[in-house]
Amino acid sequence: MNFLSNIAFLNPWMLSGLAVLPVLWYLLRVTPPAPRVIILPTARFLAGLVPETQTPSHTPWWILLLRLVIAALTIIAMAGPVYNPAQELQGSGPVRLVMDNGWFSASVWEDQTRAAFEALSQAERERREVFVLTTAPEPGETSPLYEGPMAASQAKSLVKGLKPLPWPADNKAAAQAIHKGSAAQIAISLWLSSGLDEGGMKDLAKALRAQGPLEIIAPGPESLPILLKPAEDSESGALKMAIISPSAMPPGRSIAAHALDAGGRIIDQQTVTLKPGAESSVTFDPPENLRGEIARIRISGTHGAGGTYLLDERYRRKSVGIIGPSPDTNPKPFIEARYFLRRAMEPFANLSEGQAEDVIKRNPSVIILPDAGALAPEALNGMEKWIKEGGLLLRFAGPDMAAAGESAFLLVPVPLRSGGRALDGALAWEKPQKIADFPETSPLYGIALREDIYVRNQLLADPVPDLDKKTWAALEDGTPLITAAPLGKGMLVMVHTTADAAWSDLPLSGAFVDILQRITGLAGMASVRAEPGGALEPTLVMDGFGALQKPDASAQIIQAAEFLSVTPSSRHPPGIYGRGGYELALNLGDRIKSLRTPESLPAGVAQKTYGQQYERDLLPFMLFSALVLLLSDWILMIFLAGGFRLAARIAGVAFCLLLAGASARPAQAEISPQDIKYASGLYLAYVQTGDPALDSLSQRGLENLAAVLKARTSAEPDGVVALNPETDPLIFFPLVYWPVSPSQPDLSNAALSNIQNYLNHGGAILFDSRDGAGAEGAINFTLSRLVGKLNIPSLGPIQKDHVLLRSFYLLEAYPGRLTQGALWVETQSAKGRDGVSSVIVGANDWAGAWAEGDMIRSTMTGATRQQELAFRFGVNAMIYALTGNYKEDQVHVQNILERLGQ
Amino acid sequence: MTALRLRKKAEDAAAALAALMIRAERAAHSVFQGEHAQRKSGAGEKFWQFREYAPGDRSQDIDWRQSAKADGLYIRQKERQLPQTALFWACSARSMDYASSSRLPAKRDAARVLTLSLAILMTRANERIGMLGAAQTGRSEAALENIGAALLAERDAAELPFLGPHRAQKNATIFLAGDFLGASGEMEACLNNIAAQAGGCVIQILDPAEIELPWSGRVIFEEPEAKIRELAPNVASIREAYKKRIHDHINAIRKISSACGWHYVLHRTDTPVDKTLMKIWLEMRNVRNA
């Protein structure tokens, strides 16, 4: 009853059509189905036959019922049934729809649009005018969209075109848009809110309230938006993220975060339980080799731009090679430069150490050369080539370099003066110097320096005109400490002091790690370093749902110097900004610190939550059911007209298909172990003739031939098989020996088709008529009686250069027990056999010769040479059956050799 | 049905019969042996009688074994055998084109196959064959081809055979194949006329639907060439009455046939042709042996 009470009709008067149903019933009942016309030659015998029973042929009652239901459904559908009908809108004037469409709307967008459409449908029914206002500025603009008045249907297509935008809403700008718009009194304003206050919500509520009543619809606390950002306490370079959620959210919700590569493939997944009002952190620890692939982090589900965090160069691990004397030993703690470098860089870089040549060979992104004297020319040349191809060389000064003087001052960004500058010597005037704050043009800008870092010793740069531009860091007195210059596609960076604590405190401070990380992050970005402070262009921007796309004209460039302070906005959507390969990511999570729910709203504002149940139009459902019933009625009519034989036939076909499906599997499983044995090895085979003496002769002959094959060729037969073509499958055997015996009975059709199938699929049969018939045209009647019905291509006497006589031995003759018999092969081989004869017909009784024990009795000339030749023919026949025309070229080898000789 | 298909079907039916024929031959040795016993001595294969030697008999005719058993000399005499002629006729009425289902052959096709199978078997038995009313008979392949061509070429829609000016030869056996759905009176007159000249066999070919009337519901039955339309409001209710009528008709034809001393065989198109062939053989043999 609950379901029925929730149904309303838009055109209830249409239901009066139901009154026609009884009339329809009467009409359908008395009109019997049309008779079928059947041609029957014996129709004359039907003349005047009076039916025994006078039952009138009426439409069956269930068909009547079916048709009445179809009619009723159609009438009800026409009346416009609606499930859960929407509430009527307040007042009677125009309706204003306020759509939140900032980044936080992505997660509740479905609710928002559904509520908007419900309200618009109701407005359409009530024929009210509609205003539509959004809260986030349009792309490239500063003010949001405000349209109206318009018809509700027009508003529907407008709302359909709305999308959440990837930047925060600007409620103040929205309030201004209202002031600018028409001052007409609004009957009701519906604010479809995302549930978050980005500031100014109160102002906008006041502005809306001033023109009429206001109703705010917000999502329930469980579907409030959440934001993905880097964890506050994350070490730089580590993939530690945090998810913040509004404090109103119920605790304990579990969410999965994915690390994706550029193509959207999931590389790592972590699950995290949300802590409302606080950060819940999640750390990704993918395998080292995949870490560099990670392009973005994303909360699974629809969370829009706030649920996606783009990673840039700062998060990629670089490979760094450190050139040192002995790569295998562990450096001495706190003494060697390698120790400091290792400790500083291990968290964010893949380190390798070794001699210059080895390091260059590994082709790292960055090579660090701590305090080196004069380098070997090969090492210098190799390194220069590597830098010009895009490498970054980071040098540290030191006593060795200072001592080596000019000869060590190759591959440096600025010319150096010989001899170090000692600031803290017994005889020095100067005090140790602090490091000045990094200038804004420097890539190191923003790194915090502790007060107690002193530089006691350094190598001095020659004052050349462009030294300022090349200086990234300087001491407080202005002498350059870190200088850099491009070289080819690569970069030279020089730190004018040591990488250990001998000349300065820098390696002992945290700033050392930051500096190394910044410099490492610059590897492969020549142009930015050449011109720090350039403008960054948008290369990829996010849409409201967090998907990356090419930017349009509304996305504008950001000055590199301002980048860190830019908040994503309608002019600067979140995304990847960069130039010439240097890329930085602008993320909502980097800039937005907390999520707030609205605190207090002006009095008289009604608040609601998005409903779980929405109005549902039942018309399509009704019409569809009517259509389905109509189709089933039609099928029933076919069955009734065609009688049940048609049904039986269809059922029969279906049953056969079922049976075929069911029987297909067991049939596949049945492979006899014998077949497996034959298929997995090489077996010689002969056909049983039914003559025991002949069969045993064939058996022994083939056994001997098998031994010969094994001894002389790479064909290693596993045994000899006697075949009965009536019952045994032949397909496993490359060659079948068939001694023709008059005592063999005629073959059945099944056996013939078995043999034909064998020949058609690559098999070969060696017929041996055993009568020594040599003359051409001599017909062996037994053979023609046995296999005359087979489809065999025409045969001809063998040519001297036939492959069969060349396949292993070069044979001139092919004797068996007899010597004069002719040998016949196919003159034109069947299609697809590459000229290989499927049938070899001979008369020399080879099995008789192969069966050794019988030699003395049967070899007419009594020579072992003849037996040897018989074996050679057997070997050739077997190799021929196995390799086909492979040896055909051998026939021409004489010609080929002659041509090569010329 | 093309000539080639017809011939192939007939050959198949006749080939399938080979095994049956062997059995039939074993059972009734003389049936369709080609040479038909004349029950008097003469040239033939079969032993007829021993007769005492009389002067003038050839000495090589003396049966020495028999003579040794008794006192006198005996001559072995063989039975005289003559070849027979088989004449065929297949009904070509429009109603023969009927087949109740696509799986069944049309009655006309069944008649053709039956007729040609019989003809093939007859030639194998060295009988002379020919179409009823045709001038020529023969025992060769050409005669078979003539029959096949005549079967395919028939155009005049004749419901009953008409014996032309060529009188059937003595010793001839006539095979009439058709549905014989016309009035039984006409059939009787026609058959009496033919039976006056020779014996034979009536093969009535009917579709199973014509016998069973398997439909149900409201149906109009139509017979286009006779311009008959019969509305059956409920087929199931008149089925039994119809069956009785059609069986009465079949029995009438059967009676007419036996009254003339002819054989009668009913062929339903859903039974294999060779089965009916076998039936024809057994039928002919029984009477011959009787």
Tab-separated table of N, CA and C in Angstrom, chain A residues 127 172 183 203 287 295 445 484 556 614 727 875:
chain	number	residue	atom	x	y	z
A	127	ARG	N	4.620	26.013	-14.324
A	127	ARG	CA	4.861	27.078	-15.312
A	127	ARG	C	5.450	28.332	-14.655
A	172	LYS	N	31.136	35.742	-2.382
A	172	LYS	CA	30.984	37.202	-2.421
A	172	LYS	C	30.716	37.665	-3.847
A	183	ALA	N	16.192	43.119	-10.095
A	183	ALA	CA	15.784	43.249	-8.706
A	183	ALA	C	14.423	42.639	-8.461
A	203	ASP	N	27.194	36.110	3.553
A	203	ASP	CA	26.888	37.257	2.699
A	203	ASP	C	25.917	36.874	1.603
A	287	PRO	N	57.606	-0.043	-5.006
A	287	PRO	CA	58.953	-0.514	-5.341
A	287	PRO	C	59.752	0.612	-5.982
A	295	ALA	N	52.566	9.589	-11.108
A	295	ALA	CA	52.313	10.936	-11.615
A	295	ALA	C	51.284	11.654	-10.762
A	445	TYR	N	65.585	29.602	-3.651
A	445	TYR	CA	64.817	30.577	-2.881
A	445	TYR	C	63.802	29.867	-1.985
A	484	ALA	N	76.254	28.525	-10.923
A	484	ALA	CA	75.771	27.551	-11.900
A	484	ALA	C	75.834	28.153	-13.274
A	556	GLN	N	45.710	30.787	-17.475
A	556	GLN	CA	46.746	31.775	-17.768
A	556	GLN	C	48.071	31.407	-17.123
A	614	TYR	N	13.805	10.178	-4.933
A	614	TYR	CA	13.454	11.251	-5.843
A	614	TYR	C	12.234	10.860	-6.651
A	727	THR	N	39.802	-49.917	-37.731
A	727	THR	CA	39.506	-49.449	-36.379
A	727	THR	C	40.512	-48.432	-35.856
A	875	VAL	N	65.360	-46.027	-45.041
A	875	VAL	CA	65.761	-44.785	-44.356
A	875	VAL	C	65.290	-43.587	-45.166
